PDB file of C-alpha atoms in Angstrom:
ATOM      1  CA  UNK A   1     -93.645  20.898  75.282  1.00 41.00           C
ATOM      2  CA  UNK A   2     -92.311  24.329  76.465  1.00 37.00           C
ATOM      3  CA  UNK A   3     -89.461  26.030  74.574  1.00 38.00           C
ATOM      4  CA  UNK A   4     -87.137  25.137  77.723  1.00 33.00           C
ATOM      5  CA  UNK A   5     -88.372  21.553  77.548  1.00 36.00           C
ATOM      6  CA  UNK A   6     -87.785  21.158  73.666  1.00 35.00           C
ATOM      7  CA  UNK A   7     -84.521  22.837  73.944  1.00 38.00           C
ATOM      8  CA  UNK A   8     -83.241  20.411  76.815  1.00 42.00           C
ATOM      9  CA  UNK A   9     -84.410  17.354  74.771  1.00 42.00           C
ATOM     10  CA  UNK A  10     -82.580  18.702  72.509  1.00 44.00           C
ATOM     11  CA  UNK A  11     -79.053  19.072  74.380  1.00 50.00           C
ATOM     12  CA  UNK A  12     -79.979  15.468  76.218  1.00 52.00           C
ATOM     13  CA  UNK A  13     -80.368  13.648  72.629  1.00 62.00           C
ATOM     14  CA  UNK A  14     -76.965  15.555  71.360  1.00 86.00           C
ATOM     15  CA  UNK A  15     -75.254  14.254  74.094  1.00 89.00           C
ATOM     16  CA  UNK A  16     -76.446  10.732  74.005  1.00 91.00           C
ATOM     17  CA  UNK A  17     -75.362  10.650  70.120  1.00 93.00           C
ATOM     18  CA  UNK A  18     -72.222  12.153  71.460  1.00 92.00           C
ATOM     19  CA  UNK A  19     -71.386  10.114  74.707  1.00 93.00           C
ATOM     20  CA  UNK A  20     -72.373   6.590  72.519  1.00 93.00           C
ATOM     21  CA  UNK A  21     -70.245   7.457  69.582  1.00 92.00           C
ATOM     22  CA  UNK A  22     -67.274   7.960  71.885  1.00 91.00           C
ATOM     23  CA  UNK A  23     -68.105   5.248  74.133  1.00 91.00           C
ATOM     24  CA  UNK A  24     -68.268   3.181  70.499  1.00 89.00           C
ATOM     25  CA  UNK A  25     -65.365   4.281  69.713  1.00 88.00           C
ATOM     26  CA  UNK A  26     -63.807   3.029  73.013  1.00 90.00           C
ATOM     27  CA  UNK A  27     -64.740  -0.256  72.959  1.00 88.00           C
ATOM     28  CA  UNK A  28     -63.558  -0.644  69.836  1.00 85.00           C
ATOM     29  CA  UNK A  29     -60.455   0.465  70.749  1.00 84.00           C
ATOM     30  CA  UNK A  30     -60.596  -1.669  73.436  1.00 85.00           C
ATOM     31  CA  UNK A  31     -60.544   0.290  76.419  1.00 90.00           C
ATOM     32  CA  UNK A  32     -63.817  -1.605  77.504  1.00 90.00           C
ATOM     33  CA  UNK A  33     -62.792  -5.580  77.049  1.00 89.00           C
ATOM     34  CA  UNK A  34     -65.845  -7.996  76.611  1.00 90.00           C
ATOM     35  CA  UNK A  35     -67.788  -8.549  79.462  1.00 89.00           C
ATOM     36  CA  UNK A  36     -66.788  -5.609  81.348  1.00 91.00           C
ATOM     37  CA  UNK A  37     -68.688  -3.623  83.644  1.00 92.00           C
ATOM     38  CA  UNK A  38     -69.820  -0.192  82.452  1.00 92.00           C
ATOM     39  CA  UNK A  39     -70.747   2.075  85.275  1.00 91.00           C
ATOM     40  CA  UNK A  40     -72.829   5.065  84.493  1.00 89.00           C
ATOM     41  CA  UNK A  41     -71.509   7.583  86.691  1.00 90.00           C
ATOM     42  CA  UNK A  42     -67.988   6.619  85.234  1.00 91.00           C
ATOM     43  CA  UNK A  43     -68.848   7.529  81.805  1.00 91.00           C
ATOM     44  CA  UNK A  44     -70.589  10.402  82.508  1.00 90.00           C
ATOM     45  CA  UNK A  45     -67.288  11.763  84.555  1.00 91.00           C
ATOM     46  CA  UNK A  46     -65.503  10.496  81.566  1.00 89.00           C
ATOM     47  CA  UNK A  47     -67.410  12.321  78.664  1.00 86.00           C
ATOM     48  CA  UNK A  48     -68.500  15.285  80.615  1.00 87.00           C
ATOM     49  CA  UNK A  49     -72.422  14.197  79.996  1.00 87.00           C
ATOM     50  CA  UNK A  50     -75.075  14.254  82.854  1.00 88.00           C
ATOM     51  CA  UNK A  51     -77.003  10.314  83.704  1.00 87.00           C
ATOM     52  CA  UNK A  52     -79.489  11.019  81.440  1.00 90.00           C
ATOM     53  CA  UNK A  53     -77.874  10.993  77.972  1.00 92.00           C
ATOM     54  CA  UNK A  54     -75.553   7.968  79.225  1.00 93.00           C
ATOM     55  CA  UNK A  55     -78.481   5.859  79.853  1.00 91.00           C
ATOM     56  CA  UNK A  56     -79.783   6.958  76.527  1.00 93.00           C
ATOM     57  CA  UNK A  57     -76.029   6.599  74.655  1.00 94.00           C
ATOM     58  CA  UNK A  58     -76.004   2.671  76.092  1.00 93.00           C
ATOM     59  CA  UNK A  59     -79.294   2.290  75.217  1.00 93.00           C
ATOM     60  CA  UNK A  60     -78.272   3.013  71.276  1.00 92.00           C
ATOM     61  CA  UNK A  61     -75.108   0.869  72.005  1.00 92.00           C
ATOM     62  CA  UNK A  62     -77.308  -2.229  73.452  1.00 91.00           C
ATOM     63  CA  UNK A  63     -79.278  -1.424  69.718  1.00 87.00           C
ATOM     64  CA  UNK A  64     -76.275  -2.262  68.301  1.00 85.00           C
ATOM     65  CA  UNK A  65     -74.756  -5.397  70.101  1.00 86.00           C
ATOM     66  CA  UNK A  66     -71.966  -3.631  71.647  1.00 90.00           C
ATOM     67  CA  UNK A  67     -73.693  -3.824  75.026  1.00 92.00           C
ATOM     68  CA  UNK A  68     -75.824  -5.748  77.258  1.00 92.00           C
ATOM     69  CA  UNK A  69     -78.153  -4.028  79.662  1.00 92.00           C
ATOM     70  CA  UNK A  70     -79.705  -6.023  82.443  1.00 87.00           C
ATOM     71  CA  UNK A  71     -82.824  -4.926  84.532  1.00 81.00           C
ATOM     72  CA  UNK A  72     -81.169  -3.967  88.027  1.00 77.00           C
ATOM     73  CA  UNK A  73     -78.277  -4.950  87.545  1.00 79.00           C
ATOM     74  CA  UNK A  74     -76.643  -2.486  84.943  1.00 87.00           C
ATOM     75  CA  UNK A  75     -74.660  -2.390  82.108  1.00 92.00           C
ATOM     76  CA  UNK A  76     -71.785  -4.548  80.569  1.00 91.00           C
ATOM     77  CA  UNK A  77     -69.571  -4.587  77.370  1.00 92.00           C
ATOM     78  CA  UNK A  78     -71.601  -7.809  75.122  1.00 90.00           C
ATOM     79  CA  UNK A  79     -69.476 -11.069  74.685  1.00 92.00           C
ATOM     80  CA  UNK A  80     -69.540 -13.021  72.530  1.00 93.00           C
ATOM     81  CA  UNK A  81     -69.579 -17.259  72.523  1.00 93.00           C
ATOM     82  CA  UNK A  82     -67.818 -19.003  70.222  1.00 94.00           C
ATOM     83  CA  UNK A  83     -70.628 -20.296  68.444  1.00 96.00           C
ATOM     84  CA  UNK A  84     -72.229 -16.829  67.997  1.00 95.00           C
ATOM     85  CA  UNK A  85     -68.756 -15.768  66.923  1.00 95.00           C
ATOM     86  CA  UNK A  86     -68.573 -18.573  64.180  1.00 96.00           C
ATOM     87  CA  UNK A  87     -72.467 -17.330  63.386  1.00 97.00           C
ATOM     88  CA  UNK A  88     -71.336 -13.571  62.577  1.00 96.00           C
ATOM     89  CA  UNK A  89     -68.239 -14.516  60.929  1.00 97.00           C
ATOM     90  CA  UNK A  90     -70.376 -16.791  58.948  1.00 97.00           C
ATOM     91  CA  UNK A  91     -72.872 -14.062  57.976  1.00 98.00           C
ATOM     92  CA  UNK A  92     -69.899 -11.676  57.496  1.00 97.00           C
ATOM     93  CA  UNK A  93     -68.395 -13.626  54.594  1.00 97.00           C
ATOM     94  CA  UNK A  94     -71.589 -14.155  52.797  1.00 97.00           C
ATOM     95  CA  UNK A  95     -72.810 -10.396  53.006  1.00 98.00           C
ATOM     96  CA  UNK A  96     -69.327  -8.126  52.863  1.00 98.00           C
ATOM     97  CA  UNK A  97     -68.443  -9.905  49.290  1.00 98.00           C
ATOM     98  CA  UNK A  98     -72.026  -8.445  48.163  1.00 98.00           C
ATOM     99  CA  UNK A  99     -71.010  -4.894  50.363  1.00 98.00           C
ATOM    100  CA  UNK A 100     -67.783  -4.668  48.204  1.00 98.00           C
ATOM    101  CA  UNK A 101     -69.691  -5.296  44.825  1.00 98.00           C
ATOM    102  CA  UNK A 102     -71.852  -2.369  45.141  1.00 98.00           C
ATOM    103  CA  UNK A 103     -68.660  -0.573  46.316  1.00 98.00           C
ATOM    104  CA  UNK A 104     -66.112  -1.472  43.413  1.00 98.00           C
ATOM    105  CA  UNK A 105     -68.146   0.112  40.929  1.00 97.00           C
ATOM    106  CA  UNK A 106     -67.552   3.962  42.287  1.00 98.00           C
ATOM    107  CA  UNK A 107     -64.014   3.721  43.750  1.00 98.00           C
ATOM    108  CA  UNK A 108     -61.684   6.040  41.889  1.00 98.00           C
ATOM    109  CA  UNK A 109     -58.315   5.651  41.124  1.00 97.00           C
ATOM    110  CA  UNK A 110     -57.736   8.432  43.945  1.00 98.00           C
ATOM    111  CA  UNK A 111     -59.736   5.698  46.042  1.00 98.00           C
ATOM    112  CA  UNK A 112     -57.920   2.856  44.972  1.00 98.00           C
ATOM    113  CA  UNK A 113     -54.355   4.399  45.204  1.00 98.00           C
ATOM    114  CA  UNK A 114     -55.419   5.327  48.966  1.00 98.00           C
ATOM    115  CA  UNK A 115     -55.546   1.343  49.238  1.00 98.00           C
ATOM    116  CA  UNK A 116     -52.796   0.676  48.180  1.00 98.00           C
ATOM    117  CA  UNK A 117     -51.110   2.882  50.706  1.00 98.00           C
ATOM    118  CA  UNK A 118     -53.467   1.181  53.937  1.00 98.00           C
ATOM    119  CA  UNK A 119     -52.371  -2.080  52.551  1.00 98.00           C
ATOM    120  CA  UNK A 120     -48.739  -0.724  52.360  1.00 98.00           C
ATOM    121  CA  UNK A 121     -48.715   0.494  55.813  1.00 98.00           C
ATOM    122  CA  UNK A 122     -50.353  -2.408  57.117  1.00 97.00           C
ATOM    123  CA  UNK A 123     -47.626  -4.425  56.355  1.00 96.00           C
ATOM    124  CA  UNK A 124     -44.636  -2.494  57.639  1.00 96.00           C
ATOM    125  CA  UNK A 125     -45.877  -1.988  61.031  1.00 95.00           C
ATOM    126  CA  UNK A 126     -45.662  -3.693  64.045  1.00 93.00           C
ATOM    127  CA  UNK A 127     -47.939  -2.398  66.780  1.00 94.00           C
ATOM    128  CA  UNK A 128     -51.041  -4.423  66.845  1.00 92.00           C
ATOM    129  CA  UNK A 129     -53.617  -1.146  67.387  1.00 91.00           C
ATOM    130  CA  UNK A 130     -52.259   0.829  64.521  1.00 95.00           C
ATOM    131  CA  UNK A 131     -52.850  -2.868  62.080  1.00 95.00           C
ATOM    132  CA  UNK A 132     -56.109  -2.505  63.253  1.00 94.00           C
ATOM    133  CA  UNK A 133     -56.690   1.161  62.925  1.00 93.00           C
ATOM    134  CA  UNK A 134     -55.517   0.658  59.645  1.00 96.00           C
ATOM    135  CA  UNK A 135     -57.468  -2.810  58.799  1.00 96.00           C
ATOM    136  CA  UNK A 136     -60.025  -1.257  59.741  1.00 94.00           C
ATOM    137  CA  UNK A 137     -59.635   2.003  57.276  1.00 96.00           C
ATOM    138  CA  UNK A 138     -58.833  -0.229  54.406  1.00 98.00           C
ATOM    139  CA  UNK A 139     -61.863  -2.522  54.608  1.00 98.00           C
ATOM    140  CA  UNK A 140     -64.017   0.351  55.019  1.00 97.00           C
ATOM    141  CA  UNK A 141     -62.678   2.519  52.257  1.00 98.00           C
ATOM    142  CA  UNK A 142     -63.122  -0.383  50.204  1.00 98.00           C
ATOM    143  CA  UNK A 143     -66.926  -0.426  51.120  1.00 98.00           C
ATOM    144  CA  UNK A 144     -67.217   3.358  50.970  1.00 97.00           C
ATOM    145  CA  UNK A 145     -68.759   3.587  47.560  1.00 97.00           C
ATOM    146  CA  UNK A 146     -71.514   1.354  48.167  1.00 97.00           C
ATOM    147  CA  UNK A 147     -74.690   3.448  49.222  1.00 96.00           C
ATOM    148  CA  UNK A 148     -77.117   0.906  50.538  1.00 96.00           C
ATOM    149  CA  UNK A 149     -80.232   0.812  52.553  1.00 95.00           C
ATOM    150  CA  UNK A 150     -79.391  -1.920  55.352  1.00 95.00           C
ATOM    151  CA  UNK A 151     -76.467  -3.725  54.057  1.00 97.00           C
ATOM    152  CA  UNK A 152     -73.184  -1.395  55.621  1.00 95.00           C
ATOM    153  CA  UNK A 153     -75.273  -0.557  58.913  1.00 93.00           C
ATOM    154  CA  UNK A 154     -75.521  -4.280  59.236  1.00 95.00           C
ATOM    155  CA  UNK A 155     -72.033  -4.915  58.322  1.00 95.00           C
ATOM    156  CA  UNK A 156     -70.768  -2.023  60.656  1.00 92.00           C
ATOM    157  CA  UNK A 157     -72.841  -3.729  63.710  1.00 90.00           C
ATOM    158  CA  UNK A 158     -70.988  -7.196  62.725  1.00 94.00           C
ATOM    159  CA  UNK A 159     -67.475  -5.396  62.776  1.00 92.00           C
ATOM    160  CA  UNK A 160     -68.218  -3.908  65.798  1.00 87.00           C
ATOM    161  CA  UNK A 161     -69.312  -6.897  67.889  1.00 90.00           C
ATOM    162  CA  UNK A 162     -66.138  -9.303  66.552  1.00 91.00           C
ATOM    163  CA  UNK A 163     -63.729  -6.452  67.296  1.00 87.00           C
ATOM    164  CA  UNK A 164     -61.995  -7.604  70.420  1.00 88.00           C
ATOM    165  CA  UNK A 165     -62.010 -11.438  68.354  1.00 90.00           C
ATOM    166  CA  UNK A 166     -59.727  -9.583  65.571  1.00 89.00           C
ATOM    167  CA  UNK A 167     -57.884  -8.099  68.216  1.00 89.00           C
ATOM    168  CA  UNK A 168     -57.088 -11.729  69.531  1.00 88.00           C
ATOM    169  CA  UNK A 169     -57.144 -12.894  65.936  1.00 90.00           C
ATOM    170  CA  UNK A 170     -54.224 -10.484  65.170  1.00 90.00           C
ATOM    171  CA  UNK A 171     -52.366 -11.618  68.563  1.00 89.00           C
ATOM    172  CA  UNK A 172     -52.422 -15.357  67.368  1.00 89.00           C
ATOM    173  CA  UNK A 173     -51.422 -15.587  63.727  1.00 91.00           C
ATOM    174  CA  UNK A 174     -48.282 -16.200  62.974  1.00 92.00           C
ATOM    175  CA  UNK A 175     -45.829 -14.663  60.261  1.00 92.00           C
ATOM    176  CA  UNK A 176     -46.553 -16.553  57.379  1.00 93.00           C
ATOM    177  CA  UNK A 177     -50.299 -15.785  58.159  1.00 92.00           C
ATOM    178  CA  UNK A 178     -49.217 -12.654  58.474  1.00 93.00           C
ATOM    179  CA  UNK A 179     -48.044 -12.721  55.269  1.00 95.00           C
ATOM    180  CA  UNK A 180     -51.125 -14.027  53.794  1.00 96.00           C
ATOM    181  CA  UNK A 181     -53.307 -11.500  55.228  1.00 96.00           C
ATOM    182  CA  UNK A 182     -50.870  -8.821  53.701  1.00 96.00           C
ATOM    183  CA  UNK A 183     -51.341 -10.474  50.492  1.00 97.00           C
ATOM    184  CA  UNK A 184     -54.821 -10.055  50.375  1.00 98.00           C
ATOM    185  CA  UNK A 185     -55.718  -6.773  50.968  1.00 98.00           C
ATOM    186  CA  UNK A 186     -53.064  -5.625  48.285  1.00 98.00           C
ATOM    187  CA  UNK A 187     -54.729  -9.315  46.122  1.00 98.00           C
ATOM    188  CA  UNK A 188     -58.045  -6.883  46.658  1.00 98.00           C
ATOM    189  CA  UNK A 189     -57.101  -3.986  45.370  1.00 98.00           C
ATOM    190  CA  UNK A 190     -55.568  -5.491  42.025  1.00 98.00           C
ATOM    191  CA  UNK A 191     -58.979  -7.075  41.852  1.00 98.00           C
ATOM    192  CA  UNK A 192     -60.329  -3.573  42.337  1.00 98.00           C
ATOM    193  CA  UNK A 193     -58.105  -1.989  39.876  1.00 98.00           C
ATOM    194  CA  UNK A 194     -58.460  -5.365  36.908  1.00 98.00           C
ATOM    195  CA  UNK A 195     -62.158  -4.468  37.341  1.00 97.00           C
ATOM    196  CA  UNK A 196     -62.446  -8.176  38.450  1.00 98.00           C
ATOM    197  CA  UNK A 197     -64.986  -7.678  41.065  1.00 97.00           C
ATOM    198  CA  UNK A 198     -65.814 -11.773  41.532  1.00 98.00           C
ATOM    199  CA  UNK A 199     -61.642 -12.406  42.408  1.00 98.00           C
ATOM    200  CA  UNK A 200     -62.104  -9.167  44.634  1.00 98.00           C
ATOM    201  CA  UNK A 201     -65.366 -11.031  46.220  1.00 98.00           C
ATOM    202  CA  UNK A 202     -63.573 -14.281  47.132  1.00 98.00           C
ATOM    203  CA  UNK A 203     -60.885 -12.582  48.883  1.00 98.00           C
ATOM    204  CA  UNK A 204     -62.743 -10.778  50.804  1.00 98.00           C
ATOM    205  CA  UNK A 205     -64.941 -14.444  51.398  1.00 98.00           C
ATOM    206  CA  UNK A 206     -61.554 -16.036  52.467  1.00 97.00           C
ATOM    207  CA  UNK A 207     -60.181 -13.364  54.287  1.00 96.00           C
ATOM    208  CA  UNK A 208     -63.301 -13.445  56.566  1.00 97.00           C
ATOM    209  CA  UNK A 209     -63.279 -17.061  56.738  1.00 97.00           C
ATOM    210  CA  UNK A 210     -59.637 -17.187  57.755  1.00 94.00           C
ATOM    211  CA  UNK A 211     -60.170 -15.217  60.786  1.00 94.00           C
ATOM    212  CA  UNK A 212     -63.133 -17.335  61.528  1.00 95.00           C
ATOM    213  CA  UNK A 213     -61.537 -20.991  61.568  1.00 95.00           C
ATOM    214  CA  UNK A 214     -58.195 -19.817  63.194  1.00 93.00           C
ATOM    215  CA  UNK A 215     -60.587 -18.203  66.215  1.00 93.00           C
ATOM    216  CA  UNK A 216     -62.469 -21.505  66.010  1.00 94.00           C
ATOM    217  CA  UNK A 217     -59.165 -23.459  67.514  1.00 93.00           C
ATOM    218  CA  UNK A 218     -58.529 -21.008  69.988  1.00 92.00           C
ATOM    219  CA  UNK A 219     -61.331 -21.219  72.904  1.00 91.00           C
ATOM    220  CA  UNK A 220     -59.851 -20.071  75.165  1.00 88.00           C
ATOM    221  CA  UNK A 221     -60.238 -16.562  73.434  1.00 87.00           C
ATOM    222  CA  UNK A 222     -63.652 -16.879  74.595  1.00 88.00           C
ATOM    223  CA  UNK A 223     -63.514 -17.323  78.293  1.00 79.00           C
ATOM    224  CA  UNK A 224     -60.699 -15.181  78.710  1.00 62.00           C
ATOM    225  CA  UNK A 225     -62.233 -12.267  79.444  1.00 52.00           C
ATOM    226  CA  UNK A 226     -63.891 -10.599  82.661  1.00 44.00           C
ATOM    227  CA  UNK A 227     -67.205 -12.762  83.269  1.00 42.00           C
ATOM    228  CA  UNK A 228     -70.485 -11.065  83.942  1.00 40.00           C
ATOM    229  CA  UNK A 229     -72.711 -12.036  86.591  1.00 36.00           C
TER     230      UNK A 229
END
């Protein structure tokens, strides 16, 4: 390989990390709704990339379940059924308990304190995306100490994928679930603080599974959005 070559592999596999961590980030936010088309020459317009790193960017993405690629046909944002919902939310409350054990063990006070405040905020605002934003933040600060070999890329892929199904989630519940779901994330972090990492474990275990059984009587979240061919 050349010098030119090397250095143009180079820029390519920058970009691709670049134009799928943005494109991520946008389906997450849910610019891209499940089952959406993604055209290529959008997203290059959109994040300044040539084709090459945006085949290569939803290549990564199809990697990790955000998006489904089909021969000739192209590319669309991954759906999920119910039943493969009910599956990840399933595996979610058996492995983010464990994900939050290795955690609790190195979050500071600093750490713990910037729970507190999520949780806080998360409970006096309104606007669904900035609950989320902050849902989000808290769960994964509350993760943040663990350093693991497969267990938070896993648990990042499952968050990723059931995204749109909390944003639905979050749409349905009403305000005494509301209030429950408030409850818990600041019942977490007194678990976190008491040191009492097995209450902190079946929080987390019910939080999950609340989600999961309230999405359960609500097909309709499923076949709601644009269909793929």
């Amino acid at each position: 390989m050349t010098a030119l070559s090397a250095s143009s592999g180079t820029r390519d596999g920058n970009a691709s990390v670049r134009v799928a961590d943005a494109l991520r980030d946008a389906i997450v936010a849910g610019d891209f709704p499940p089952g959406s088309r993604i055209r290529q020459e959008e997203i290059a317009e959109r994040f300044g990339a040539s084709r090459v790193p945006v085949r290569e960017a939803l290549k990564m993405l199809e990697a990790d379940g955000l998006v489904t690629l089909r021969a000739n046909a192209g590319a669309w944002v991954s759906r999920l059924s119910l039943d493969e919902c009910d599956e990840v939310y399933q595996t979610r409350e058996r492995v983010e308990p464990l994900l939050l054990r290795l955690s609790a063990p190195h979050l500071d006070a600093e750490a713990l304190d910037r729970l507190e405040r999520l949780a806080e905020q998360m409970a006096q605002t309104t606007e669904i995306e900035e609950f989320l934003r902050l849902d989000r933040d808290f769960h994964w600060s509350s993760y943040a100490g663990a350093d693991t070999l497969v267990l938070g890329d896993l648990v990042r892929r499952l968050w990723s994928t059931t995204q749109p199904y909390r944003r639905a989630y979050t749409r349905l519940i009403d305000a005494h679930s509301q209030r429950i779901v408030h409850d818990e994330h600041h019942m977490i972090v007194t678990a976190l603080r008491d040191g009492d990492i097995e209450a902190g474990e079946r929080v987390v275990e019910g939080h999950i599974r609340r989600t999961r059984r309230l999405l359960a009587q609500h097909p309709e979240v499923f076949t709601a959005a644009s269909t793929t061919p």
